[in-house]
mmCIF file of C-alpha atoms in Angstrom:
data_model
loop_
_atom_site.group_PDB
_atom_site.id
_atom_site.type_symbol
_atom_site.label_atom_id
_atom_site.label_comp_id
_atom_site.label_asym_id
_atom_site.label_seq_id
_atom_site.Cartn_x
_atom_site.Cartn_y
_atom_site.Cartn_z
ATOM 1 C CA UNK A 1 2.383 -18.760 15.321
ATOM 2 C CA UNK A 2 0.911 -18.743 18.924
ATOM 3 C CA UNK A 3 2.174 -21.905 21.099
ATOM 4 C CA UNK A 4 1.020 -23.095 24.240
ATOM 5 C CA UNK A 5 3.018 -25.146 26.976
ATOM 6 C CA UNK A 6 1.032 -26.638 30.038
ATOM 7 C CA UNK A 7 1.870 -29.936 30.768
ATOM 8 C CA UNK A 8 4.136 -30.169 33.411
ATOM 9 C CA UNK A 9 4.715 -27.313 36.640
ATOM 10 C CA UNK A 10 6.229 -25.036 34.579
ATOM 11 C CA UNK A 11 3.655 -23.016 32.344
ATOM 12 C CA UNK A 12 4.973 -21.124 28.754
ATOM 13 C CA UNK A 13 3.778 -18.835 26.315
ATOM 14 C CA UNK A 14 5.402 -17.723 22.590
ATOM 15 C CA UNK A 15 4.768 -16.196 19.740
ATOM 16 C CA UNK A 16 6.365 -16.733 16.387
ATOM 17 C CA UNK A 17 6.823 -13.520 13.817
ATOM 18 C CA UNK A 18 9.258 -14.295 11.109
ATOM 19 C CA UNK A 19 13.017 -14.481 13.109
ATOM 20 C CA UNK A 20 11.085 -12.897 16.402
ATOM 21 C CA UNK A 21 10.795 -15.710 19.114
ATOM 22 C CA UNK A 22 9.244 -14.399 21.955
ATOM 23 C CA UNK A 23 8.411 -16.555 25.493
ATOM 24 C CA UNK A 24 7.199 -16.151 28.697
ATOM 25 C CA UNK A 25 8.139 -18.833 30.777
ATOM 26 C CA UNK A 26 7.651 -19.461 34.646
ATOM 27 C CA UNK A 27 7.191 -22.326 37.704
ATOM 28 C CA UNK A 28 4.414 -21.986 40.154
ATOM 29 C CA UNK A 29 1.236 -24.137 41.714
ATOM 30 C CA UNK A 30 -1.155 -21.408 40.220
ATOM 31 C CA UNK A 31 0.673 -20.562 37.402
ATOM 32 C CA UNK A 32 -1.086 -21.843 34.446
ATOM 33 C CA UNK A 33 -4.657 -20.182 35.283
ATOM 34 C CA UNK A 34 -3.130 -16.874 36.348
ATOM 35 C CA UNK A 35 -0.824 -16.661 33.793
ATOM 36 C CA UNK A 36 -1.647 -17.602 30.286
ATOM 37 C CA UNK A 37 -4.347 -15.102 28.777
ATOM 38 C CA UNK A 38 -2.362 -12.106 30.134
ATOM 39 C CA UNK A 39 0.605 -13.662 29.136
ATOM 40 C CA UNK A 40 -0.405 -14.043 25.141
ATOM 41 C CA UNK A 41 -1.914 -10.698 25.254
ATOM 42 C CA UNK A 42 1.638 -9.162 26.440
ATOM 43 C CA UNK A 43 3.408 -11.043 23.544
ATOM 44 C CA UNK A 44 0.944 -10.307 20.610
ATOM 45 C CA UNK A 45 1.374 -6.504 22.307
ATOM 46 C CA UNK A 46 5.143 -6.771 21.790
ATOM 47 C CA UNK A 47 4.711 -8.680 18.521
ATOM 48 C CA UNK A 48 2.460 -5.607 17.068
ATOM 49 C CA UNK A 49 -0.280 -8.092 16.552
ATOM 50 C CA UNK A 50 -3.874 -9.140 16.732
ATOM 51 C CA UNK A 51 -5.402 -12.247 17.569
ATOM 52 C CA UNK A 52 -6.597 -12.085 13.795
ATOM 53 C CA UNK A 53 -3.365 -11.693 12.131
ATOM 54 C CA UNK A 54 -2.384 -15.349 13.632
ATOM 55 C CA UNK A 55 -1.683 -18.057 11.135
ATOM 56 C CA UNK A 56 -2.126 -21.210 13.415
ATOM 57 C CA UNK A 57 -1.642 -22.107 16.819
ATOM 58 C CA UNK A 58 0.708 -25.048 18.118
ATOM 59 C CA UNK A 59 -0.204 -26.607 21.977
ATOM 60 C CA UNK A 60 1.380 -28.936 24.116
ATOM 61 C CA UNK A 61 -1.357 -32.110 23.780
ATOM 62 C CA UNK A 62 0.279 -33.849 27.222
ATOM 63 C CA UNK A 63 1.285 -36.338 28.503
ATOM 64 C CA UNK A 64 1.020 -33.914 31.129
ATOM 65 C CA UNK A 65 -0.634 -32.972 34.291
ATOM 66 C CA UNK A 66 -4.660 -33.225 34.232
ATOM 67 C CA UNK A 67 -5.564 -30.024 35.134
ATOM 68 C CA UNK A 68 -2.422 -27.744 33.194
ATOM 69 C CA UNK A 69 -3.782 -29.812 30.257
ATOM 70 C CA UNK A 70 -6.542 -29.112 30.148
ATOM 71 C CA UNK A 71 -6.279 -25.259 30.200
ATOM 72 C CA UNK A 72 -3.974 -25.280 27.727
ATOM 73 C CA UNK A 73 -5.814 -27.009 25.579
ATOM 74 C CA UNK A 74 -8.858 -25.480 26.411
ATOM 75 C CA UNK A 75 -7.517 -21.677 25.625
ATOM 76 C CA UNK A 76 -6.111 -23.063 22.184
ATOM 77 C CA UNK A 77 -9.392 -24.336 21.189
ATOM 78 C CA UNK A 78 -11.053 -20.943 22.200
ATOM 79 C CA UNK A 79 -8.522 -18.900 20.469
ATOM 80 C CA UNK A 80 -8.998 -20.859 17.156
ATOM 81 C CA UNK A 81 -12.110 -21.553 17.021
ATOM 82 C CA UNK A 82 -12.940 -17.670 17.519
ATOM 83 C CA UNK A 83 -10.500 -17.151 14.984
ATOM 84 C CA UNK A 84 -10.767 -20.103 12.798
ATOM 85 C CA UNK A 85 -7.187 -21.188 12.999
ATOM 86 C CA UNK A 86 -5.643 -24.344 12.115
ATOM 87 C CA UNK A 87 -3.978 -26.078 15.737
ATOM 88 C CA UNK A 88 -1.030 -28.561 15.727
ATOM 89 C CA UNK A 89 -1.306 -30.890 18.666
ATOM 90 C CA UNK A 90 2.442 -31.493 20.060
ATOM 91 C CA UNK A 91 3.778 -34.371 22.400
ATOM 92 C CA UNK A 92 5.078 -33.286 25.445
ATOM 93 C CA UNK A 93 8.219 -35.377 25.672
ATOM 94 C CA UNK A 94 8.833 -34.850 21.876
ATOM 95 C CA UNK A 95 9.170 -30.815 23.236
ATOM 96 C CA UNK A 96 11.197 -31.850 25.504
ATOM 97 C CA UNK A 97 13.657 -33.707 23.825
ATOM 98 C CA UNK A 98 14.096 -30.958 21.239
ATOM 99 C CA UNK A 99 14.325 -28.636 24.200
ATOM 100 C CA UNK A 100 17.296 -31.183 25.951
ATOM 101 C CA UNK A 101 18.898 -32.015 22.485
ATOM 102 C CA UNK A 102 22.709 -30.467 22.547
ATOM 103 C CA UNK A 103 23.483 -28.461 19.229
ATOM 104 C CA UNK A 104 23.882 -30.793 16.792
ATOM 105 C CA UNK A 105 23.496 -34.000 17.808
ATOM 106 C CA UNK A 106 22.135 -36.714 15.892
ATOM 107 C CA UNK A 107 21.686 -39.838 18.265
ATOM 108 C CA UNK A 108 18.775 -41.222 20.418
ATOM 109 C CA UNK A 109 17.298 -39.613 23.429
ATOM 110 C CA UNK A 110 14.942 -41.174 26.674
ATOM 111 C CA UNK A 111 12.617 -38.021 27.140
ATOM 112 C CA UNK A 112 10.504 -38.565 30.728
ATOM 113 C CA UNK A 113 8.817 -36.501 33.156
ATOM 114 C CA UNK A 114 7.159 -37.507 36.320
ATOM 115 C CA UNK A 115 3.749 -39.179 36.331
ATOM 116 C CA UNK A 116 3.442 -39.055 40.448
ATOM 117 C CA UNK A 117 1.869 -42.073 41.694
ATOM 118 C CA UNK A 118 5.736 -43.781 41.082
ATOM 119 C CA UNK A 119 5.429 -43.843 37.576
ATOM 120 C CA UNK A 120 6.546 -41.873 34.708
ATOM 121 C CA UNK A 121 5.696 -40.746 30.548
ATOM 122 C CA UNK A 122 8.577 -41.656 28.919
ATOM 123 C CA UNK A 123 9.219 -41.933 24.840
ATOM 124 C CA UNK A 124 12.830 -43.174 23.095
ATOM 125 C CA UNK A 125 13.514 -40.589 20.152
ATOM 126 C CA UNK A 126 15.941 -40.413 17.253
ATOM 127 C CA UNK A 127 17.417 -37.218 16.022
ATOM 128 C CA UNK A 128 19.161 -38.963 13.021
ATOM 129 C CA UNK A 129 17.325 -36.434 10.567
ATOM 130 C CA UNK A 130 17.711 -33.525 12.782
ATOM 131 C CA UNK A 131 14.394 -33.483 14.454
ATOM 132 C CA UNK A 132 13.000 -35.595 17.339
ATOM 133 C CA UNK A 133 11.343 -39.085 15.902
ATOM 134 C CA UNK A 134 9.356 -41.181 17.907
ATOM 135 C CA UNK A 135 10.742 -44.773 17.909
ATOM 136 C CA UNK A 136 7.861 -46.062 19.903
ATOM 137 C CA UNK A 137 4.654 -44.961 21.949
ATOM 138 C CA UNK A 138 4.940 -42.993 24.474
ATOM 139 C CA UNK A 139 4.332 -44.796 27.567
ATOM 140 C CA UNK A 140 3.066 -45.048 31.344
ATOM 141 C CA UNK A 141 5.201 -47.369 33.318
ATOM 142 C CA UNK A 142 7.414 -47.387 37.004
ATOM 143 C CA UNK A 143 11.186 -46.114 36.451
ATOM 144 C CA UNK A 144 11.999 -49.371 36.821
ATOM 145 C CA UNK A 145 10.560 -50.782 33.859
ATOM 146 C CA UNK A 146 12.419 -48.919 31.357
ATOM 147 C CA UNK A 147 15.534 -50.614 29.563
ATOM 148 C CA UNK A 148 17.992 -49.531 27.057
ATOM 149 C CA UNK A 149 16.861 -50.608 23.585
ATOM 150 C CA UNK A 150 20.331 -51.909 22.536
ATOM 151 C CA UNK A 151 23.613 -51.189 23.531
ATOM 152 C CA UNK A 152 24.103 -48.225 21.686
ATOM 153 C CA UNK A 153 24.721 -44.917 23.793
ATOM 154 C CA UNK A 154 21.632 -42.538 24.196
ATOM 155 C CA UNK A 155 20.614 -39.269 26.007
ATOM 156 C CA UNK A 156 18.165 -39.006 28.438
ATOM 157 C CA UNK A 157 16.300 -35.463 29.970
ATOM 158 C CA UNK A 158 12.981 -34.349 31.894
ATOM 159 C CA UNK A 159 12.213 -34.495 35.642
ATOM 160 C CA UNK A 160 11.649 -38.262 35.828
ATOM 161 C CA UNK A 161 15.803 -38.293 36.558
ATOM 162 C CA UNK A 162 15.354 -35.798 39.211
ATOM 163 C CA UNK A 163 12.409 -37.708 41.180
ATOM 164 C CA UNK A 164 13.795 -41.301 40.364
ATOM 165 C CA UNK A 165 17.159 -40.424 39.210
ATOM 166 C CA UNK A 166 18.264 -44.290 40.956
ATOM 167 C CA UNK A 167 15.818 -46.373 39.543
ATOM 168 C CA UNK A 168 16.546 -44.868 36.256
ATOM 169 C CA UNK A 169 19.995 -45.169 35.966
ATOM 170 C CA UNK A 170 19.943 -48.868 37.175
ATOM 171 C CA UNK A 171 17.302 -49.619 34.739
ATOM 172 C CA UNK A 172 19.024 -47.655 31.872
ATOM 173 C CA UNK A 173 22.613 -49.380 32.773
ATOM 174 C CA UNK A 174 25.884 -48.077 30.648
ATOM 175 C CA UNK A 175 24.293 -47.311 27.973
ATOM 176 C CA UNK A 176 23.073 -43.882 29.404
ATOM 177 C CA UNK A 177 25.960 -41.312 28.130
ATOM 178 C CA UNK A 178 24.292 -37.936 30.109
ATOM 179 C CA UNK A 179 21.318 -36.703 31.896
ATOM 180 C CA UNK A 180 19.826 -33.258 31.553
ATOM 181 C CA UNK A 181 16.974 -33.648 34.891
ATOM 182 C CA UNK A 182 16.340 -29.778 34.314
ATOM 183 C CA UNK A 183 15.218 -30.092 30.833
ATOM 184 C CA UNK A 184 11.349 -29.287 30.495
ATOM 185 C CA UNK A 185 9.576 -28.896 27.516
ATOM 186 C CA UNK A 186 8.897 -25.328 26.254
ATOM 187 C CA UNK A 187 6.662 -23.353 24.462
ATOM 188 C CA UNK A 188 9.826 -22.561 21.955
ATOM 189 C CA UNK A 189 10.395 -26.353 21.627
ATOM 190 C CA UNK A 190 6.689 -26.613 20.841
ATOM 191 C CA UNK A 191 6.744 -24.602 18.312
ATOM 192 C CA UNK A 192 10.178 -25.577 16.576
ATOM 193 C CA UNK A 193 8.666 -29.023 16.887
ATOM 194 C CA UNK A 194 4.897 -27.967 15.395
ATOM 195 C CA UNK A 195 5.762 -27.902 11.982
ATOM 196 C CA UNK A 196 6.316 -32.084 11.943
ATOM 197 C CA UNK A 197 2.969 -32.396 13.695
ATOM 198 C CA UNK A 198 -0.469 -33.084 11.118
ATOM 199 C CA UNK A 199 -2.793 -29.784 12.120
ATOM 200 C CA UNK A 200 -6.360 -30.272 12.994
ATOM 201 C CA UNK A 201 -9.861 -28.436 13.415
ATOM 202 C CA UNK A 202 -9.716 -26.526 16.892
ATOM 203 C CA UNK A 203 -12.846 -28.814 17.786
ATOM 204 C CA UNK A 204 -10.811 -31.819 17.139
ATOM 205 C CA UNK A 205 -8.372 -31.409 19.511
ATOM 206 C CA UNK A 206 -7.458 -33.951 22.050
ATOM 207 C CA UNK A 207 -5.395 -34.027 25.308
ATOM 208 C CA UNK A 208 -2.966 -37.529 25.888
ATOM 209 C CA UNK A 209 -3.710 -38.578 29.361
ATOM 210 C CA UNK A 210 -2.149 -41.931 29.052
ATOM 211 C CA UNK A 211 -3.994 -43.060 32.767
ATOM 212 C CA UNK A 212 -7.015 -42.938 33.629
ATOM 213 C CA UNK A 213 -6.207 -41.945 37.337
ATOM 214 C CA UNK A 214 -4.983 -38.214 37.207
ATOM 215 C CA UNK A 215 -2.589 -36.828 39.275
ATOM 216 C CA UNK A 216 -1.236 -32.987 38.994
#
């Protein structure tokens, strides 16, 4: 499996072979258009494959940036509709709570990254059967408006903590156990996460903006 990670600053790239997990990951302002066709072209190189001996393709479907979006999106829909592969559409924040979530643990975790314009995507997930479940839409909203579901102890991750890290935690109150601002969602975590997600025609596929404004 080929999957694709644009949504957010960082830009990522891997390829799936059996117990080979290969990534290229990296931050930049240009990073996305420079680096993603030369980057899957080095990993099927390493894997020993072709575009044609793919069995599906998993993408990061956004919340995200505008523009990263859309050339992720845009080179998975090329690559399978030349090659007439299936694609699995993956939330952004559901990669990056998988990529956040500490070995084993089984509780609920705030996943956000930063919108700009002072607000944030943010989605509450549950990890109670090992895998990150939605308990809710994702959502567009100021740091401010976020509160803790109930009083029981959660996890939070993504850059939203790093660009509103006081907001959050007054909004969040005691309830909030430990922050991972680093987190980011991965091409890794979108493929560990793919499986969970229905597939669709290449054609089909469809970014989540969640504004109408865009900001990247």
């Amino acid at each position: 499996m080929l999957a694709i990670e644009t949504a957010t600053e960082a830009c990522s790239v891997a390829l799936l072979d059996g117990d080979r997990r290969l990534q290229r990951l990296e931050t930049g302002a240009r990073i996305h258009a420079e680096a993603l066709l030369p980057w899957i072209r080095e990993l099927l190189g390493e894997g020993g494959l072709a575009y044609q001996d793919l069995d599906g393709i998993a993408v990061d479907r956004g919340p995200g940036g505008f523009t990263s979006l859309r050339l992720g999106l845009g080179v998975a829909q090329g690559i399978g509709l030349a090659c007439d592969l299936p694609v699995r559409p993956v939330s952004s924040l559901a990669a990056l709570a998988h990529a956040a979530r500490p070995d084993g643990y089984r509780g609920r975790m705030l996943a956000a990254l930063d919108a700009r314009m002072g607000e944030i995507y943010a989605c509450w997930f549950d990890f109670g059967n090992d895998r990150p479940e939605a308990m809710g839409q994702e959502i567009l909203c100021s740091p401010g408006a976020l509160a803790p579901l109930d009083g029981e102890s959660f996890l939070a991750a993504g850059n939203a903590f790093s660009s509103y890290a006081g907001e959050l935690r007054a909004s969040l109150g005691e309830a909030l156990a430990r922050i991972d601002a680093e987190a980011r969602p991965t091409a890794l975590a979108v493929a560990d996460v793919a499986p969970y997600s229905a597939s669709v025609a290449a054609h089909e596929l469809e970014p989540t903006y969640l504004r109408d404004r865009v900001a990247n």
